[in-house]
């Protein structure tokens, strides 16, 4: 299904922009990626904006791997991968993706207040796909929440997405497993490793 | 071994290694995690003070007593603490004293983007400006030495992208021995700033800053990186990263200490490059000083240096990023115009915005719903309740800085404004600077109605302890301020504490008070819905078929109330529905529903509920 070579972070700098909505576990996923980069012996910068509303606002995390990383911010048009936890946020940050980059999107929508108050309409799936198509043909959808639900814990949806992301890269799955285990509390490790594996298979099917 | 640390964590770690024993601060994005991180190290004392000035006075006292100490705040907090800053600049210290100002270029969560490097020049103290986490760690270790060597407080200026960026840091496993306790100084000429002593001290600190400028010449944090001689860039702080990213071949003079500047080093660097520019975020702080040295900077042909904004290449407003730096450099003919790629801005995306809102279950929501209906001028304050401004509540009319709302309301009232003025303030902000303002309302007798929204925690910065919570930063049980008693003691006689979710009582009380002319204080109390203890009570409500789509519940602005696809058959209006993943069961919607179509908690069979995701 993937019509491009797997990304090898040891051979090329990698910029990943993670976007989502407050409360979705976006930052935790970004933390795991940062630890993974360090484990691979890379320089790492991970930057995010928090503050203001605790639940419900846009969340953006910039993750950069490379031999030497200077700017913590990924400029518009320079993200290799857009990892979106929410569809509208994927569209909003599509301009950060480099032409031909990879968009990996959780097929899940969370209405902002402006939509639930009936002031504006949430764009439909085709519109979002269209906005992304403007930038790249490499668009992958995954229903992380549904997979996590089936596994029995909706809170693992962020790790399902990481599993899917891992299938686009050359990194050894045991490296992923090690950092996931190091970052999570003992009682949820097993289910998260399962979530990772399921996510990893999801794009291959 | 390297470990990943944010700039905030790295500064806290470096300070611990430097043998700091005392830290005081007031929470404020992006500074908050510094003192929180430090509080967890062994052998330290760390506290949240009621405001930044108290925090700085505390750190100053610890430094007078011979200990190494630091104090943290966001940039605007240093305005509150400025009096203490200038005092300590005059007296100097015994133990090393570092003041962290976490600036917020781009105003991600602030009311302005003031450049606090200016405070260093204003107060004649040195200013360090780290470019990443490793430097936040390393400069912390150096800062206490500088403070002790030159008998001065040190301003440690960080910015959002340094504070909140995580990168690998080489740390020391060993901690320096904390300084021994000394006999508290009895040295009035140095520590009692009455005019006769202060006049002598002023001469001393002017000499001190000259000595520091000498020190800066050889300071290891000021580094020349020679590459191509065609372009030389003087830069510091986060801007260094953008300089390296956008101009990989240029020579760079990287300033870790941005005040005072090393004149000779700058001159030598200027002589070695053909074109010289300064790349810095916000104010032309370095740029102006370099010009004052009589050193010529490159300027684009058509650019005039326009007083008072003397920046000629890079913007004076907003946060920099590589794209802005590149574009500015192209306009100034420092780089060739880019290919089409950069100009491929999105085809004017008209996507729904996702602004920050009051969370589902927020105890402030009911009060703002009532205030919106009353339509009176509302003077707000800095905290979650600033979000009362968001539609459909639209219930904040002024808001500028912490503790301001009560004073502004008082001023409008005594100026003879015809409308009755309301001030809203949170518990932590009331302790911060609200108390003197309310004292003024009582003392000078205006008719301001103040609403203290007591959600039992400092909320917006992520749940910090405060004098009302009964616990300290280091989780010790302590005295809990009784806000109602405190308000009475200030001289306010009309005081009432109500449950924040009780919309009806809030409305009735305010309407009754509007008939009188006395100052009054309403305390709306309910813990923040995101506190662990409150989460345990979360329980989603449900809409019954009595709903006819009248839209009243939409007016409380709750993210958990949605318009369903189903229409009311009679009026053809969308019916309300409740998102069970977001609803906490605060019952504000159930209270305002005119048709009793939303079930209260006791009408619903409880089901186990857990939040969908966790950070």
PDB file of N, CA, C and O in Angstrom, chain B residues 348-391:
ATOM      1  N   UNK B 348      -6.244  30.106   1.105  1.00  0.00           N
ATOM      2  CA  UNK B 348      -7.127  30.815   2.039  1.00  0.00           C
ATOM      3  C   UNK B 348      -8.094  29.869   2.756  1.00  0.00           C
ATOM      4  O   UNK B 348      -9.289  29.866   2.495  1.00  0.00           O
ATOM      5  N   UNK B 349      -7.533  29.061   3.632  1.00  0.00           N
ATOM      6  CA  UNK B 349      -8.341  28.065   4.329  1.00  0.00           C
ATOM      7  C   UNK B 349      -9.385  28.738   5.199  1.00  0.00           C
ATOM      8  O   UNK B 349      -9.063  29.523   6.068  1.00  0.00           O
ATOM      9  N   UNK B 350     -10.629  28.409   4.946  1.00  0.00           N
ATOM     10  CA  UNK B 350     -11.691  28.966   5.754  1.00  0.00           C
ATOM     11  C   UNK B 350     -12.208  27.871   6.676  1.00  0.00           C
ATOM     12  O   UNK B 350     -13.315  27.386   6.524  1.00  0.00           O
ATOM     13  N   UNK B 351     -11.363  27.471   7.603  1.00  0.00           N
ATOM     14  CA  UNK B 351     -11.723  26.357   8.479  1.00  0.00           C
ATOM     15  C   UNK B 351     -12.257  26.886   9.802  1.00  0.00           C
ATOM     16  O   UNK B 351     -11.871  27.963  10.249  1.00  0.00           O
ATOM     17  N   UNK B 352     -13.141  26.114  10.435  1.00  0.00           N
ATOM     18  CA  UNK B 352     -13.654  26.547  11.741  1.00  0.00           C
ATOM     19  C   UNK B 352     -12.503  26.715  12.737  1.00  0.00           C
ATOM     20  O   UNK B 352     -11.650  25.841  12.850  1.00  0.00           O
ATOM     21  N   UNK B 353     -12.478  27.826  13.434  1.00  0.00           N
ATOM     22  CA  UNK B 353     -11.439  28.048  14.446  1.00  0.00           C
ATOM     23  C   UNK B 353     -11.700  27.146  15.648  1.00  0.00           C
ATOM     24  O   UNK B 353     -12.815  26.659  15.847  1.00  0.00           O
ATOM     25  N   UNK B 354     -10.646  26.884  16.407  1.00  0.00           N
ATOM     26  CA  UNK B 354     -10.817  26.101  17.635  1.00  0.00           C
ATOM     27  C   UNK B 354     -10.199  26.920  18.780  1.00  0.00           C
ATOM     28  O   UNK B 354      -9.126  26.617  19.267  1.00  0.00           O
ATOM     29  N   UNK B 355     -10.888  27.990  19.164  1.00  0.00           N
ATOM     30  CA  UNK B 355     -10.323  28.850  20.204  1.00  0.00           C
ATOM     31  C   UNK B 355     -10.400  28.161  21.564  1.00  0.00           C
ATOM     32  O   UNK B 355     -11.210  27.244  21.743  1.00  0.00           O
ATOM     33  N   UNK B 356      -9.564  28.573  22.508  1.00  0.00           N
ATOM     34  CA  UNK B 356      -9.697  28.022  23.861  1.00  0.00           C
ATOM     35  C   UNK B 356     -11.056  28.408  24.441  1.00  0.00           C
ATOM     36  O   UNK B 356     -11.564  29.485  24.138  1.00  0.00           O
ATOM     37  N   UNK B 357     -11.637  27.532  25.192  1.00  0.00           N
ATOM     38  CA  UNK B 357     -12.956  27.792  25.792  1.00  0.00           C
ATOM     39  C   UNK B 357     -12.934  27.346  27.244  1.00  0.00           C
ATOM     40  O   UNK B 357     -12.031  26.620  27.663  1.00  0.00           O
ATOM     41  N   UNK B 358     -13.937  27.784  28.015  1.00  0.00           N
ATOM     42  CA  UNK B 358     -14.111  27.226  29.351  1.00  0.00           C
ATOM     43  C   UNK B 358     -14.393  25.735  29.182  1.00  0.00           C
ATOM     44  O   UNK B 358     -15.217  25.340  28.359  1.00  0.00           O
ATOM     45  N   UNK B 359     -13.697  24.891  29.930  1.00  0.00           N
ATOM     46  CA  UNK B 359     -13.843  23.442  29.788  1.00  0.00           C
ATOM     47  C   UNK B 359     -15.279  23.008  30.112  1.00  0.00           C
ATOM     48  O   UNK B 359     -15.987  23.690  30.843  1.00  0.00           O
ATOM     49  N   UNK B 360     -15.689  21.828  29.622  1.00  0.00           N
ATOM     50  CA  UNK B 360     -16.961  21.273  30.077  1.00  0.00           C
ATOM     51  C   UNK B 360     -16.912  21.128  31.606  1.00  0.00           C
ATOM     52  O   UNK B 360     -15.897  20.706  32.146  1.00  0.00           O
ATOM     53  N   UNK B 361     -17.969  21.496  32.275  1.00  0.00           N
ATOM     54  CA  UNK B 361     -18.008  21.362  33.730  1.00  0.00           C
ATOM     55  C   UNK B 361     -17.326  22.494  34.472  1.00  0.00           C
ATOM     56  O   UNK B 361     -17.219  22.457  35.703  1.00  0.00           O
ATOM     57  N   UNK B 362     -16.840  23.502  33.756  1.00  0.00           N
ATOM     58  CA  UNK B 362     -16.137  24.600  34.427  1.00  0.00           C
ATOM     59  C   UNK B 362     -17.069  25.310  35.408  1.00  0.00           C
ATOM     60  O   UNK B 362     -18.173  25.728  35.024  1.00  0.00           O
ATOM     61  N   UNK B 363     -16.650  25.469  36.659  1.00  0.00           N
ATOM     62  CA  UNK B 363     -17.528  26.127  37.633  1.00  0.00           C
ATOM     63  C   UNK B 363     -17.727  27.623  37.387  1.00  0.00           C
ATOM     64  O   UNK B 363     -18.561  28.234  38.027  1.00  0.00           O
ATOM     65  N   UNK B 364     -16.963  28.210  36.471  1.00  0.00           N
ATOM     66  CA  UNK B 364     -17.171  29.636  36.168  1.00  0.00           C
ATOM     67  C   UNK B 364     -18.350  29.871  35.219  1.00  0.00           C
ATOM     68  O   UNK B 364     -18.833  30.984  35.098  1.00  0.00           O
ATOM     69  N   UNK B 365     -18.775  28.815  34.522  1.00  0.00           N
ATOM     70  CA  UNK B 365     -19.716  28.989  33.413  1.00  0.00           C
ATOM     71  C   UNK B 365     -21.049  29.588  33.848  1.00  0.00           C
ATOM     72  O   UNK B 365     -21.580  30.504  33.212  1.00  0.00           O
ATOM     73  N   UNK B 366     -21.605  29.085  34.942  1.00  0.00           N
ATOM     74  CA  UNK B 366     -22.935  29.525  35.386  1.00  0.00           C
ATOM     75  C   UNK B 366     -22.952  31.016  35.698  1.00  0.00           C
ATOM     76  O   UNK B 366     -23.900  31.738  35.337  1.00  0.00           O
ATOM     77  N   UNK B 367     -21.906  31.498  36.352  1.00  0.00           N
ATOM     78  CA  UNK B 367     -21.830  32.913  36.712  1.00  0.00           C
ATOM     79  C   UNK B 367     -21.779  33.779  35.456  1.00  0.00           C
ATOM     80  O   UNK B 367     -22.463  34.807  35.368  1.00  0.00           O
ATOM     81  N   UNK B 368     -20.997  33.350  34.474  1.00  0.00           N
ATOM     82  CA  UNK B 368     -20.904  34.147  33.246  1.00  0.00           C
ATOM     83  C   UNK B 368     -22.230  34.146  32.478  1.00  0.00           C
ATOM     84  O   UNK B 368     -22.583  35.121  31.836  1.00  0.00           O
ATOM     85  N   UNK B 369     -22.964  33.024  32.560  1.00  0.00           N
ATOM     86  CA  UNK B 369     -24.280  32.963  31.929  1.00  0.00           C
ATOM     87  C   UNK B 369     -25.193  34.036  32.531  1.00  0.00           C
ATOM     88  O   UNK B 369     -25.872  34.771  31.811  1.00  0.00           O
ATOM     89  N   UNK B 370     -25.151  34.153  33.873  1.00  0.00           N
ATOM     90  CA  UNK B 370     -25.975  35.163  34.559  1.00  0.00           C
ATOM     91  C   UNK B 370     -25.481  36.570  34.203  1.00  0.00           C
ATOM     92  O   UNK B 370     -26.283  37.459  33.893  1.00  0.00           O
ATOM     93  N   UNK B 371     -24.168  36.763  34.228  1.00  0.00           N
ATOM     94  CA  UNK B 371     -23.610  38.094  33.932  1.00  0.00           C
ATOM     95  C   UNK B 371     -23.962  38.525  32.517  1.00  0.00           C
ATOM     96  O   UNK B 371     -24.268  39.691  32.263  1.00  0.00           O
ATOM     97  N   UNK B 372     -23.941  37.584  31.591  1.00  0.00           N
ATOM     98  CA  UNK B 372     -24.307  37.902  30.212  1.00  0.00           C
ATOM     99  C   UNK B 372     -25.742  38.429  30.149  1.00  0.00           C
ATOM    100  O   UNK B 372     -26.031  39.402  29.468  1.00  0.00           O
ATOM    101  N   UNK B 373     -26.601  37.775  30.920  1.00  0.00           N
ATOM    102  CA  UNK B 373     -28.002  38.198  30.918  1.00  0.00           C
ATOM    103  C   UNK B 373     -28.170  39.584  31.536  1.00  0.00           C
ATOM    104  O   UNK B 373     -28.989  40.381  31.099  1.00  0.00           O
ATOM    105  N   UNK B 374     -27.393  39.883  32.588  1.00  0.00           N
ATOM    106  CA  UNK B 374     -27.526  41.179  33.267  1.00  0.00           C
ATOM    107  C   UNK B 374     -27.038  42.329  32.387  1.00  0.00           C
ATOM    108  O   UNK B 374     -27.513  43.455  32.510  1.00  0.00           O
ATOM    109  N   UNK B 375     -26.036  42.043  31.546  1.00  0.00           N
ATOM    110  CA  UNK B 375     -25.594  43.048  30.581  1.00  0.00           C
ATOM    111  C   UNK B 375     -24.828  44.217  31.158  1.00  0.00           C
ATOM    112  O   UNK B 375     -24.676  45.257  30.515  1.00  0.00           O
ATOM    113  N   UNK B 376     -24.311  44.103  32.380  1.00  0.00           N
ATOM    114  CA  UNK B 376     -23.558  45.196  33.012  1.00  0.00           C
ATOM    115  C   UNK B 376     -22.097  45.159  32.572  1.00  0.00           C
ATOM    116  O   UNK B 376     -21.618  44.132  32.108  1.00  0.00           O
ATOM    117  N   UNK B 377     -21.364  46.291  32.714  1.00  0.00           N
ATOM    118  CA  UNK B 377     -19.942  46.253  32.378  1.00  0.00           C
ATOM    119  C   UNK B 377     -19.173  45.340  33.335  1.00  0.00           C
ATOM    120  O   UNK B 377     -19.322  45.455  34.556  1.00  0.00           O
ATOM    121  N   UNK B 378     -18.379  44.440  32.762  1.00  0.00           N
ATOM    122  CA  UNK B 378     -17.673  43.443  33.572  1.00  0.00           C
ATOM    123  C   UNK B 378     -16.173  43.612  33.407  1.00  0.00           C
ATOM    124  O   UNK B 378     -15.639  43.536  32.297  1.00  0.00           O
ATOM    125  N   UNK B 379     -15.492  43.864  34.508  1.00  0.00           N
ATOM    126  CA  UNK B 379     -14.049  44.073  34.498  1.00  0.00           C
ATOM    127  C   UNK B 379     -13.374  42.785  34.938  1.00  0.00           C
ATOM    128  O   UNK B 379     -13.503  42.360  36.078  1.00  0.00           O
ATOM    129  N   UNK B 380     -12.681  42.164  34.003  1.00  0.00           N
ATOM    130  CA  UNK B 380     -12.169  40.815  34.235  1.00  0.00           C
ATOM    131  C   UNK B 380     -10.745  40.808  34.744  1.00  0.00           C
ATOM    132  O   UNK B 380     -10.182  41.834  35.113  1.00  0.00           O
ATOM    133  N   UNK B 381     -10.181  39.646  34.770  1.00  0.00           N
ATOM    134  CA  UNK B 381      -8.833  39.487  35.286  1.00  0.00           C
ATOM    135  C   UNK B 381      -8.144  38.343  34.557  1.00  0.00           C
ATOM    136  O   UNK B 381      -8.731  37.727  33.670  1.00  0.00           O
ATOM    137  N   UNK B 382      -6.877  38.069  34.920  1.00  0.00           N
ATOM    138  CA  UNK B 382      -6.089  37.087  34.186  1.00  0.00           C
ATOM    139  C   UNK B 382      -6.227  35.713  34.823  1.00  0.00           C
ATOM    140  O   UNK B 382      -5.866  35.511  35.985  1.00  0.00           O
ATOM    141  N   UNK B 383      -6.737  34.770  34.056  1.00  0.00           N
ATOM    142  CA  UNK B 383      -6.928  33.409  34.555  1.00  0.00           C
ATOM    143  C   UNK B 383      -7.912  32.714  33.647  1.00  0.00           C
ATOM    144  O   UNK B 383      -8.290  33.258  32.603  1.00  0.00           O
ATOM    145  N   UNK B 384      -8.350  31.512  34.018  1.00  0.00           N
ATOM    146  CA  UNK B 384      -9.306  30.798  33.165  1.00  0.00           C
ATOM    147  C   UNK B 384     -10.546  31.641  32.897  1.00  0.00           C
ATOM    148  O   UNK B 384     -11.105  31.600  31.802  1.00  0.00           O
ATOM    149  N   UNK B 385     -10.953  32.378  33.913  1.00  0.00           N
ATOM    150  CA  UNK B 385     -12.198  33.160  33.782  1.00  0.00           C
ATOM    151  C   UNK B 385     -12.083  34.283  32.759  1.00  0.00           C
ATOM    152  O   UNK B 385     -13.093  34.884  32.406  1.00  0.00           O
ATOM    153  N   UNK B 386     -10.885  34.568  32.254  1.00  0.00           N
ATOM    154  CA  UNK B 386     -10.792  35.507  31.123  1.00  0.00           C
ATOM    155  C   UNK B 386     -11.584  34.942  29.947  1.00  0.00           C
ATOM    156  O   UNK B 386     -12.077  35.677  29.098  1.00  0.00           O
ATOM    157  N   UNK B 387     -11.707  33.612  29.909  1.00  0.00           N
ATOM    158  CA  UNK B 387     -12.416  32.953  28.808  1.00  0.00           C
ATOM    159  C   UNK B 387     -13.923  33.184  28.871  1.00  0.00           C
ATOM    160  O   UNK B 387     -14.659  32.768  27.977  1.00  0.00           O
ATOM    161  N   UNK B 388     -14.383  33.892  29.902  1.00  0.00           N
ATOM    162  CA  UNK B 388     -15.778  34.342  29.926  1.00  0.00           C
ATOM    163  C   UNK B 388     -16.066  35.267  28.758  1.00  0.00           C
ATOM    164  O   UNK B 388     -17.212  35.568  28.444  1.00  0.00           O
ATOM    165  N   UNK B 389     -14.998  35.718  28.099  1.00  0.00           N
ATOM    166  CA  UNK B 389     -15.170  36.597  26.936  1.00  0.00           C
ATOM    167  C   UNK B 389     -15.665  35.835  25.709  1.00  0.00           C
ATOM    168  O   UNK B 389     -16.216  36.412  24.781  1.00  0.00           O
ATOM    169  N   UNK B 390     -15.470  34.509  25.685  1.00  0.00           N
ATOM    170  CA  UNK B 390     -15.751  33.748  24.466  1.00  0.00           C
ATOM    171  C   UNK B 390     -17.254  33.664  24.214  1.00  0.00           C
ATOM    172  O   UNK B 390     -18.042  33.575  25.144  1.00  0.00           O
ATOM    173  N   UNK B 391     -17.665  33.708  22.946  1.00  0.00           N
ATOM    174  CA  UNK B 391     -19.077  33.557  22.630  1.00  0.00           C
ATOM    175  C   UNK B 391     -19.535  32.142  23.005  1.00  0.00           C
ATOM    176  O   UNK B 391     -18.725  31.235  22.951  1.00  0.00           O
TER     177      UNK B 391
END
